[in-house]
Short mmCIF file of C-alpha atoms in Angstrom, two decimals:
data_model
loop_
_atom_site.label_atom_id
_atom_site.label_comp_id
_atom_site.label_asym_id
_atom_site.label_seq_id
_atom_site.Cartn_x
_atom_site.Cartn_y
_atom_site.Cartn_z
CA UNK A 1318 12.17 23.73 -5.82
CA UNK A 1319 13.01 20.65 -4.26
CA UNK A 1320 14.48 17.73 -6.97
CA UNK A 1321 11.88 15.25 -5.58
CA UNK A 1322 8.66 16.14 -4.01
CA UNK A 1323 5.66 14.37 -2.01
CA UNK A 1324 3.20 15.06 -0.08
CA UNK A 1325 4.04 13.90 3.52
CA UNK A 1326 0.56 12.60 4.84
CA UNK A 1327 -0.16 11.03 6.84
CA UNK A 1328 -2.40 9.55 5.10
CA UNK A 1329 -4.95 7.08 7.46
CA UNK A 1330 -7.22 5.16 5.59
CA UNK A 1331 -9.26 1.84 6.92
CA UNK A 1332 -8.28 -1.51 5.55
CA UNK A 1333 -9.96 -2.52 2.16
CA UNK A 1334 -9.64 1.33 1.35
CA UNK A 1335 -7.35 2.22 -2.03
CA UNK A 1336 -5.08 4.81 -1.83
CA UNK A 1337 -2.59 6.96 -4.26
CA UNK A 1338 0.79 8.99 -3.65
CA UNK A 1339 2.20 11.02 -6.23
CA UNK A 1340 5.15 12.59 -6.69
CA UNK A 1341 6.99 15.08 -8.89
CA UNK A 1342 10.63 15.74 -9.94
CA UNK A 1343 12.51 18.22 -11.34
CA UNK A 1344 14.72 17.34 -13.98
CA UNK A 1345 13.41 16.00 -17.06
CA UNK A 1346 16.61 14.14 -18.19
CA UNK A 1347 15.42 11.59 -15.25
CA UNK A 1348 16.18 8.33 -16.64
CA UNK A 1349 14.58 5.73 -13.75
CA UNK A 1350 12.06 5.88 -11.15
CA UNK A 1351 11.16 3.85 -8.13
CA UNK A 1352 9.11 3.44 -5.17
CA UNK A 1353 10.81 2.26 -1.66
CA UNK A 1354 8.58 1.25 1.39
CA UNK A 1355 10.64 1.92 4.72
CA UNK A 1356 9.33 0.85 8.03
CA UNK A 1357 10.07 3.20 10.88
CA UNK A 1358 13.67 2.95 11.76
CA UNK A 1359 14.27 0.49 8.98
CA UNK A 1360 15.80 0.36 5.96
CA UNK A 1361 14.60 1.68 2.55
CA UNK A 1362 13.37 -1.55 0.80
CA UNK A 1363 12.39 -1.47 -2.55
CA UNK A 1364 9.02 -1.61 -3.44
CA UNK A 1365 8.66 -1.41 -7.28
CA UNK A 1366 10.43 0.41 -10.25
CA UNK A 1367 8.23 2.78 -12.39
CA UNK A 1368 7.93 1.92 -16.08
CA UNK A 1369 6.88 4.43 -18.98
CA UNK A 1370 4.30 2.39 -19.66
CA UNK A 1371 3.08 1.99 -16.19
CA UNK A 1372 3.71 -1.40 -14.41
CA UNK A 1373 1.54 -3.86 -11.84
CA UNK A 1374 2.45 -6.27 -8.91
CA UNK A 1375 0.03 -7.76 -7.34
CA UNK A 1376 -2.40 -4.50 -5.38
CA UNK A 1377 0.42 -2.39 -6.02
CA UNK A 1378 0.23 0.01 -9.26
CA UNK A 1379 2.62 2.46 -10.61
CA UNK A 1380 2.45 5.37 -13.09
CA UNK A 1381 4.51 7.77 -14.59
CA UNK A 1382 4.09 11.19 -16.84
CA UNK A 1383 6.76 12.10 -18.25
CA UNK A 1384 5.26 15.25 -19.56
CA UNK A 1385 3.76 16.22 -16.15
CA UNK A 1386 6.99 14.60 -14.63
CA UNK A 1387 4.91 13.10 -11.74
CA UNK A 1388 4.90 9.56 -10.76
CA UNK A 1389 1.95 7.89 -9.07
CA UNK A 1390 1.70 4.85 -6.68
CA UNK A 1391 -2.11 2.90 -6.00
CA UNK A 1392 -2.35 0.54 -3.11
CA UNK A 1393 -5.68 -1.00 -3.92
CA UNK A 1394 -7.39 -3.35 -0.97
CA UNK A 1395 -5.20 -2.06 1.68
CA UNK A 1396 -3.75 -4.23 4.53
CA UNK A 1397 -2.68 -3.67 7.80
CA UNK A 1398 1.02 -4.58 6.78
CA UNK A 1399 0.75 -1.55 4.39
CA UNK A 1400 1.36 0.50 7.11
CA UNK A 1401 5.06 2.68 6.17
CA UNK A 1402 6.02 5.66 4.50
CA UNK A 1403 6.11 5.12 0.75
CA UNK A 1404 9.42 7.22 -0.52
CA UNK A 1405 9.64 8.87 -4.37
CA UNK A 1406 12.97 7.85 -5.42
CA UNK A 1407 14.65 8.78 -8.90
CA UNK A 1408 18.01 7.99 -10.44
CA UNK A 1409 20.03 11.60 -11.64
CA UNK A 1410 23.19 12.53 -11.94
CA UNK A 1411 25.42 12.96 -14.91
CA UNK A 1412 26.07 9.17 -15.04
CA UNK A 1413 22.67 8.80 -14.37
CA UNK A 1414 24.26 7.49 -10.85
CA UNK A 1415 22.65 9.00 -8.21
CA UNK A 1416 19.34 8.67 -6.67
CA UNK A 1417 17.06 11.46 -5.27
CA UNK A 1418 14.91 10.28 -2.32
CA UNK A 1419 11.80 12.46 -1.95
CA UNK A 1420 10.85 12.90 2.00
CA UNK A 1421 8.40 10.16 1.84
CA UNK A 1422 4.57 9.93 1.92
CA UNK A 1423 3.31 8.28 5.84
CA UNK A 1424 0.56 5.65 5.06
CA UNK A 1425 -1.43 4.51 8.41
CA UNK A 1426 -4.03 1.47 7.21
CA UNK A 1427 -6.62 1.08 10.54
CA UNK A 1428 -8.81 -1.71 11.32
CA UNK B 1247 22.44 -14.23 6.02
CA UNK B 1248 21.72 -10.49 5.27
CA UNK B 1249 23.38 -9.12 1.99
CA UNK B 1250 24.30 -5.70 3.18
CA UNK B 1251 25.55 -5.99 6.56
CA UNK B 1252 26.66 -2.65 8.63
CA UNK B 1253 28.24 -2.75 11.75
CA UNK B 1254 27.75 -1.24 14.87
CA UNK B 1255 23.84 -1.01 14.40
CA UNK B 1256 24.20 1.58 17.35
CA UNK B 1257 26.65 3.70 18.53
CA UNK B 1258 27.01 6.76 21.26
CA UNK B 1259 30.15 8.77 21.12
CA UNK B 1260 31.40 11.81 22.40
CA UNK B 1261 32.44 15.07 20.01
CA UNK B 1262 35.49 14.90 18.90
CA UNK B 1263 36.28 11.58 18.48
CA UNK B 1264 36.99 9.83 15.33
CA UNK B 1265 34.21 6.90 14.07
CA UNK B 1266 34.37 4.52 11.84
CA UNK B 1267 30.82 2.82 10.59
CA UNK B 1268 31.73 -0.25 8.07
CA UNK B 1269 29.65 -1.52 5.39
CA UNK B 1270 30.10 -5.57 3.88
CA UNK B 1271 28.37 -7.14 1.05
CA UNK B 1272 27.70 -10.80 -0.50
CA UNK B 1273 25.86 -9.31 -3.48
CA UNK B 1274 28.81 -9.16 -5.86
CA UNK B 1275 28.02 -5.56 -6.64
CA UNK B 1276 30.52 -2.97 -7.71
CA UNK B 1277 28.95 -0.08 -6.51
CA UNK B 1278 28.48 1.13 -2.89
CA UNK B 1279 26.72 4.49 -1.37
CA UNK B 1280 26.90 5.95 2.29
CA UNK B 1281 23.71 8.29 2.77
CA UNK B 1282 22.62 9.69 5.92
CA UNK B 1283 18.78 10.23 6.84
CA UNK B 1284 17.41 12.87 9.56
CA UNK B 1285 14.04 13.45 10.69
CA UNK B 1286 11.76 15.24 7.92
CA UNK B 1287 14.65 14.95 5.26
CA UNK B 1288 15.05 12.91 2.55
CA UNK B 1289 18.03 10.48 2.29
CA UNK B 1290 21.38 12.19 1.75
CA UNK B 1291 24.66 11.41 -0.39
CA UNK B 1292 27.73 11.21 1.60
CA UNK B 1293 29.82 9.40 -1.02
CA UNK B 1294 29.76 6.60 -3.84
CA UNK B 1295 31.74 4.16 -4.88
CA UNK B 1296 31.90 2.24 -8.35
CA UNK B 1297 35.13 0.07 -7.35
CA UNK B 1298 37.87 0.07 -5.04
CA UNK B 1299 40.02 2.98 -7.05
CA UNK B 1300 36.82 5.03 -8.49
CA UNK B 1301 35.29 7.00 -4.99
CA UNK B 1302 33.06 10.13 -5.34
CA UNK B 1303 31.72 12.87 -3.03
CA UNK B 1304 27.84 12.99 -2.88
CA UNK B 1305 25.82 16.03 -2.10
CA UNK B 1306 27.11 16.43 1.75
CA UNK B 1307 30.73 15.05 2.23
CA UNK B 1308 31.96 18.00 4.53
CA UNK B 1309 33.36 15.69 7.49
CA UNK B 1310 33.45 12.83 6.26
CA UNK B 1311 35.90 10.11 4.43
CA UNK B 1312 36.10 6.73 3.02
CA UNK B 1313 37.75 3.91 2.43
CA UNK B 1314 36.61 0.98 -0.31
CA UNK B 1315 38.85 -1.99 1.22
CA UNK B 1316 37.53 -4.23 -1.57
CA UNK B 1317 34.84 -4.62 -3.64
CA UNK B 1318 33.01 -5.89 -0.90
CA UNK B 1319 33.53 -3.51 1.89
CA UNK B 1320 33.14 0.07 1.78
CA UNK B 1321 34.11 2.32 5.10
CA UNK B 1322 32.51 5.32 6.35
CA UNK B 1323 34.96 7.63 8.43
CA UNK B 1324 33.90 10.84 11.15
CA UNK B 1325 37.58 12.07 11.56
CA UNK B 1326 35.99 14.17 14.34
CA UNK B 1327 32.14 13.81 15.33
CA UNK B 1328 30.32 16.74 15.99
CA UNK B 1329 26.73 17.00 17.27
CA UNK B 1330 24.91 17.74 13.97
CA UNK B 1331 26.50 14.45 12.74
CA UNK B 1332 23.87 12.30 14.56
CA UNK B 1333 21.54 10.58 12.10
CA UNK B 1334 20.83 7.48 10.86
CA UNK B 1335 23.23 6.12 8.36
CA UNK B 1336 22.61 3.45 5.47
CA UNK B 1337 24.90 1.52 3.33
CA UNK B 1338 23.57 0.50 -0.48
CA UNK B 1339 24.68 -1.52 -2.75
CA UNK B 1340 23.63 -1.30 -6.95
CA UNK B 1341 24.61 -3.52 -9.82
CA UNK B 1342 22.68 -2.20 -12.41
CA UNK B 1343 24.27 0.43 -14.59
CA UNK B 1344 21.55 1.74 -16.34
CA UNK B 1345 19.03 1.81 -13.62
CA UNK B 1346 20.83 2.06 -10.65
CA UNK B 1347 17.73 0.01 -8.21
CA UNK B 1348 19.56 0.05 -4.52
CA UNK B 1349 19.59 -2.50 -1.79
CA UNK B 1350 20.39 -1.05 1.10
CA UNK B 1351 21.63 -2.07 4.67
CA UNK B 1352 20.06 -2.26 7.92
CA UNK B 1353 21.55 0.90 9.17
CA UNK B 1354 23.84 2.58 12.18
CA UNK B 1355 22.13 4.63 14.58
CA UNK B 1356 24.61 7.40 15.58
CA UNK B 1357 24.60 9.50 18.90
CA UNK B 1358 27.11 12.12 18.82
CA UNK B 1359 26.84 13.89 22.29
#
């Protein structure tokens, strides 16, 4: 079983549409969790961290389960500029020092 | 001015030669990765850095070497390229201890032919 996992997409959804990712992991000891947006042949930016108690910015909202160890990202009124693939990212190691990048999750927003 | 810089952005070399892909930062951070990142894989772990005299292997360090010049520059070494070597490769940066949230650089495109 991979440590990170998403579903690759793509996903292609028309603008004003909402749409979610999710994401599971492996080990339960996981500590932190984020969400990076890369743009093809860019650099992993990040997008948001992911908060036990769920967290908001602006259309962008975040989820996780610990129980279900899956973490969740909702892009509500989608733009254009949301086009990029959405990656899972979360912090292991035994120094909690090391971050797993899932594959990442292809989001194509259309007119 | 960019953060985390990485120079060259591209680069085509032959097998066998040796490579050296360089990594700068203006963040103030202690800590510095190397990953690589291929087609249909996740980003990798070459090797980590928490200062200059604390370096660590990451998940694929097989060919591969570094060198943390100062807090602020971190070096990524291919003693001798091979094929299978050609990826893209980021530099990151992280101050936070706890959470570990990663800025990364703008990349080096590698050919090895």
């Amino acid at each position: 079983r991979k440590e990170v996992e998403q579903d690759p997409g793509p996903f292609n959804v028309p603008e004003g549409a909402t749409v979610a990712f999710n994401c599971t992991y492996s080990n339960s000891a996981s500590q932190s969790f984020f969400w990076y947006r890369q743009d093809c042949r860019k650099e992993p930016k990040l997008l948001m961290s992911v908060y036990s108690s769920g967290n908001e910015d602006g259309r962008f909202t975040a989820q996780l389960n610990r129980a279900s160890q899956y973490i969740s990202l909702l892009i509500r009124d989608s733009k254009l500029s949301d086009s990029a693939t959405y990656l899972c990212v979360v912090n292991m190691g035994a120094r909690a020092d090391k971050l797993i990048f899932g594959t990442g999750t292809r989001l194509q927003v259309f007119p | 001015d960019a953060d985390v810089t990485q120079t060259p952005r591209n680069r085509i070399t032959k097998t066998g030669k040796r490579i050296m892909l360089e990594c700068s930062q203006t963040k103030g951070h202690d800590r510095m990765y190397w990953y690589r990142q291929d087609p249909g894989l996740g980003l990798r772990l070459i090797y980590y850095s928490f200062d200059v005299k604390d370096i660590n292997k990451g998940e694929i360090s097989d060919g591969y070497s570094v060198s943390r010049q100062a807090q602020a520059k971190f070096s990524l070494s291919l003693e001798s390229a091979i094929p299978n070597q050609t990826a893209l490769y980021f530099c990151a940066t992280s101050e936070d201890r706890v959470r570990n949230e990663q800025f990364f650089g703008p990349g080096t495109r590698l050919t090895v032919l």
